Short mmCIF file of C-alpha atoms in Angstrom, two decimals:
data_model
loop_
_atom_site.label_atom_id
_atom_site.label_comp_id
_atom_site.label_asym_id
_atom_site.label_seq_id
_atom_site.Cartn_x
_atom_site.Cartn_y
_atom_site.Cartn_z
CA MET A 1 -13.34 7.81 -29.33
CA PRO A 2 -12.39 4.09 -29.44
CA VAL A 3 -8.79 5.11 -28.67
CA ILE A 4 -9.93 6.99 -25.55
CA GLU A 5 -12.09 4.08 -24.38
CA THR A 6 -9.21 1.67 -24.91
CA ALA A 7 -6.89 3.92 -22.90
CA HIS A 8 -9.40 4.07 -20.04
CA ALA A 9 -9.91 0.31 -20.09
CA LEU A 10 -6.17 -0.25 -20.02
CA PHE A 11 -5.88 2.15 -17.09
CA VAL A 12 -8.51 0.18 -15.13
CA VAL A 13 -6.82 -3.16 -15.86
CA GLU A 14 -3.36 -1.89 -14.91
CA VAL A 15 -4.57 -0.25 -11.67
CA LEU A 16 -6.60 -3.31 -10.68
CA GLY A 17 -3.71 -5.66 -11.39
CA LEU A 18 -1.14 -3.64 -9.45
CA LEU A 19 -3.41 -3.01 -6.46
CA ALA A 20 -4.31 -6.70 -6.22
CA ILE A 21 -0.66 -7.76 -5.95
CA PRO A 22 0.40 -8.53 -2.35
CA GLY A 23 2.31 -5.61 -0.87
CA PRO A 24 2.89 -3.72 2.38
CA THR A 25 -0.57 -2.10 2.56
CA ASN A 26 -2.48 -5.18 1.44
CA SER A 27 -0.65 -7.24 4.03
CA LEU A 28 -1.72 -4.87 6.81
CA LEU A 29 -5.34 -4.91 5.61
CA PHE A 30 -5.33 -8.71 5.52
CA VAL A 31 -3.95 -9.03 9.04
CA SER A 32 -6.37 -6.41 10.36
CA GLY A 33 -9.31 -8.27 8.82
CA MET A 34 -8.07 -11.46 10.40
CA SER A 35 -7.44 -10.00 13.84
CA HIS A 36 -10.42 -7.62 14.14
CA GLY A 37 -12.91 -8.63 11.49
CA PHE A 38 -14.34 -6.94 8.42
CA ARG A 39 -16.43 -4.09 9.88
CA ALA A 40 -13.82 -2.97 12.40
CA SER A 41 -11.22 -2.71 9.63
CA LEU A 42 -13.24 -0.72 7.09
CA ASN A 43 -11.92 2.62 8.36
CA LEU A 44 -8.48 1.57 7.11
CA ILE A 45 -9.71 1.83 3.52
CA LEU A 46 -10.17 5.59 3.80
CA ALA A 47 -6.60 5.90 5.07
CA GLU A 48 -5.29 3.88 2.12
CA VAL A 49 -7.27 5.79 -0.52
CA GLY A 50 -6.32 9.15 0.99
CA ALA A 51 -2.63 8.28 1.11
CA TYR A 52 -2.61 7.04 -2.48
CA PHE A 53 -4.46 10.18 -3.58
CA ILE A 54 -1.91 12.47 -1.91
CA SER A 55 1.16 10.51 -2.99
CA ILE A 56 0.21 9.92 -6.63
CA SER A 57 -1.00 13.48 -7.26
CA SER A 58 2.14 14.89 -5.62
CA LEU A 59 4.41 12.65 -7.67
CA VAL A 60 2.64 13.30 -10.98
CA LEU A 61 2.20 17.05 -10.56
CA GLY A 62 5.28 17.87 -8.51
CA LEU A 63 8.07 15.35 -8.87
CA GLU A 64 7.59 14.10 -12.42
CA PRO A 65 9.15 17.27 -13.91
CA VAL A 66 11.92 17.16 -11.28
CA THR A 67 12.89 13.57 -12.14
CA ARG A 68 13.71 14.65 -15.66
CA THR A 69 16.48 16.83 -14.24
CA TYR A 70 17.42 14.84 -11.13
CA SER A 71 17.34 11.13 -11.88
CA THR A 72 18.32 10.23 -8.30
CA VAL A 73 14.95 11.32 -6.87
CA PRO A 74 13.17 7.97 -7.51
CA GLN A 75 16.19 6.21 -6.03
CA LEU A 76 15.99 8.26 -2.83
CA LEU A 77 12.27 7.57 -2.59
CA ARG A 78 12.88 3.82 -2.79
CA VAL A 79 15.49 4.02 -0.02
CA ALA A 80 13.05 5.97 2.17
CA CYS A 81 10.36 3.34 1.51
CA SER A 82 12.68 0.50 2.51
CA ILE A 83 13.71 2.23 5.76
CA TYR A 84 10.08 2.79 6.76
CA LEU A 85 9.13 -0.82 5.97
CA ILE A 86 12.00 -2.11 8.13
CA HIS A 87 10.76 0.10 10.97
CA LEU A 88 7.24 -1.27 10.54
CA ALA A 89 8.51 -4.86 10.38
CA ILE A 90 10.32 -4.42 13.71
CA ARG A 91 7.15 -3.07 15.32
CA LEU A 92 5.09 -5.98 14.03
CA TRP A 93 7.70 -8.53 15.13
CA ARG A 94 7.67 -7.16 18.67
CA SER A 95 3.88 -7.19 18.71
CA GLY A 96 3.95 -10.85 17.70
CA GLY A 97 5.96 -11.62 20.81
CA GLN A 98 3.36 -10.15 23.16
CA LYS A 99 1.08 -12.50 25.03
CA THR A 100 -2.04 -10.45 24.30
CA GLN A 101 -3.20 -8.79 21.13
CA ASP A 102 -5.55 -6.30 22.78
CA SER A 103 -3.89 -3.36 21.05
CA HIS A 104 -2.80 -4.56 17.65
CA PRO A 105 -0.30 -2.39 15.77
CA ILE A 106 -2.37 -1.93 12.62
CA THR A 107 -3.92 1.52 12.96
CA VAL A 108 -5.34 4.07 10.54
CA ARG A 109 -2.18 6.13 10.95
CA ARG A 110 0.07 3.17 10.18
CA VAL A 111 -1.90 2.17 7.09
CA PHE A 112 -1.83 5.79 5.91
CA PHE A 113 1.94 6.18 6.21
CA THR A 114 2.65 2.69 4.86
CA THR A 115 0.56 3.49 1.77
CA LEU A 116 2.17 6.90 1.48
CA MET A 117 5.58 5.16 1.33
CA ASN A 118 4.37 2.25 -0.79
CA PRO A 119 6.68 1.76 -3.81
CA LYS A 120 3.60 1.10 -5.95
CA ASN A 121 3.10 4.87 -5.93
CA LEU A 122 6.14 5.25 -8.17
CA ILE A 123 4.70 2.80 -10.70
CA PHE A 124 1.29 4.46 -10.63
CA ALA A 125 2.70 7.98 -10.98
CA PHE A 126 5.38 7.35 -13.59
CA GLY A 127 4.03 4.31 -15.42
CA ILE A 128 0.22 4.19 -15.33
CA PHE A 129 -1.25 7.64 -14.69
CA PRO A 130 -1.07 10.01 -17.66
CA THR A 131 0.99 13.16 -17.29
CA PRO A 132 -1.54 16.03 -17.37
CA SER A 133 -0.86 18.71 -19.94
CA ALA A 134 -3.59 21.11 -18.83
CA GLY A 135 -3.14 21.10 -15.05
CA ALA A 136 -4.50 19.16 -12.09
CA GLY A 137 -8.08 19.09 -13.36
CA GLU A 138 -7.11 16.63 -16.06
CA LEU A 139 -5.92 14.20 -13.40
CA LEU A 140 -9.10 14.22 -11.27
CA PRO A 141 -11.17 11.69 -13.33
CA TYR A 142 -8.29 9.21 -13.14
CA LEU A 143 -7.91 9.72 -9.39
CA ALA A 144 -11.67 9.24 -8.93
CA GLY A 145 -11.63 5.98 -10.86
CA PHE A 146 -8.54 4.88 -8.98
CA SER A 147 -10.27 5.55 -5.63
CA VAL A 148 -13.21 3.31 -6.57
CA ILE A 149 -10.94 0.46 -7.68
CA CYS A 150 -8.77 0.85 -4.57
CA THR A 151 -11.82 0.66 -2.30
CA VAL A 152 -12.99 -2.57 -3.94
CA VAL A 153 -9.56 -4.22 -3.79
CA ALA A 154 -8.94 -3.16 -0.18
CA SER A 155 -12.33 -4.54 0.84
CA GLY A 156 -11.33 -7.82 -0.77
CA TRP A 157 -8.10 -8.07 1.23
CA ILE A 158 -9.90 -7.28 4.49
CA ALA A 159 -12.65 -9.77 3.67
CA ALA A 160 -10.05 -12.46 2.96
CA GLY A 161 -8.50 -11.93 6.38
CA ALA A 162 -11.91 -11.87 8.08
CA LEU A 163 -12.85 -15.12 6.33
CA ILE A 164 -9.79 -16.84 7.77
CA GLN A 165 -10.63 -15.39 11.17
CA SER A 166 -14.12 -16.91 11.08
CA ASN A 167 -12.97 -20.31 9.82
CA ALA A 168 -9.66 -20.82 11.64
CA ALA A 169 -9.43 -18.33 14.49
CA GLN A 170 -8.85 -21.06 17.03
CA ARG A 171 -6.11 -22.75 15.04
CA ILE A 172 -4.03 -19.73 14.05
CA HIS A 173 -2.13 -17.78 16.69
CA LEU A 174 -2.12 -14.08 15.86
CA GLY A 175 1.45 -13.77 17.11
CA TRP A 176 2.57 -16.00 14.27
CA VAL A 177 0.60 -13.88 11.81
CA TYR A 178 2.25 -10.68 13.02
CA ARG A 179 5.71 -12.20 12.83
CA GLY A 180 4.99 -13.65 9.41
CA GLU A 181 3.83 -10.21 8.31
CA ALA A 182 7.01 -8.67 9.76
CA PHE A 183 9.12 -11.14 7.81
CA LEU A 184 7.19 -10.32 4.61
CA LEU A 185 7.59 -6.57 5.07
CA ALA A 186 11.32 -6.99 5.70
CA GLY A 187 11.51 -8.92 2.43
CA PHE A 188 9.73 -6.09 0.59
CA ALA A 189 12.15 -3.60 2.15
CA ILE A 190 15.20 -5.56 0.98
CA VAL A 191 13.86 -5.92 -2.57
CA ILE A 192 13.04 -2.19 -2.76
CA PHE A 193 16.42 -1.19 -1.36
CA VAL A 194 18.29 -3.42 -3.81
CA SER A 195 16.18 -2.13 -6.72
CA ALA A 196 17.23 1.41 -5.84
CA TYR A 197 20.86 0.57 -6.62
CA SER A 198 20.46 -1.95 -9.42
#
């Protein structure tokens, strides 16, 4: 029993630590909180949790056995992630050049697909989540706990952006934020692409 409790506690710590690290999805949540406030950005959390749920369960149940035979699969996934992040960075950079921010580029759909392509999924699936031996049902408690932790962390990133909005909205031009975000996403894309071949 103590061994099981320790394993669960370690799972919570590892998930919380990895989700809290700045990344593509967290960056979008932060900017959305800053540009549109906390309440208007809450719907993005459902998109993030849903995408993580789909991606992690698919990787653990479907691709984990395949990677044992085809070691290039994780490499191809990293390349796909980097390509998508470059695409997103270009969109954000162009949005930063617009004179108005009436239709910001951070939508539920974009958060969903960014999370779906987030390289953290590979770490969760192959490094943190246990490989179920008795089918998908064994994975459900872990996914449920993950969803709760993800909701809390995502709320924190949105709240941080909203706090900056309330305290410094007049001093910070959103165009700079979008372009800074684009630069950050491009950096993530380069690191992920290089890691695929190193």
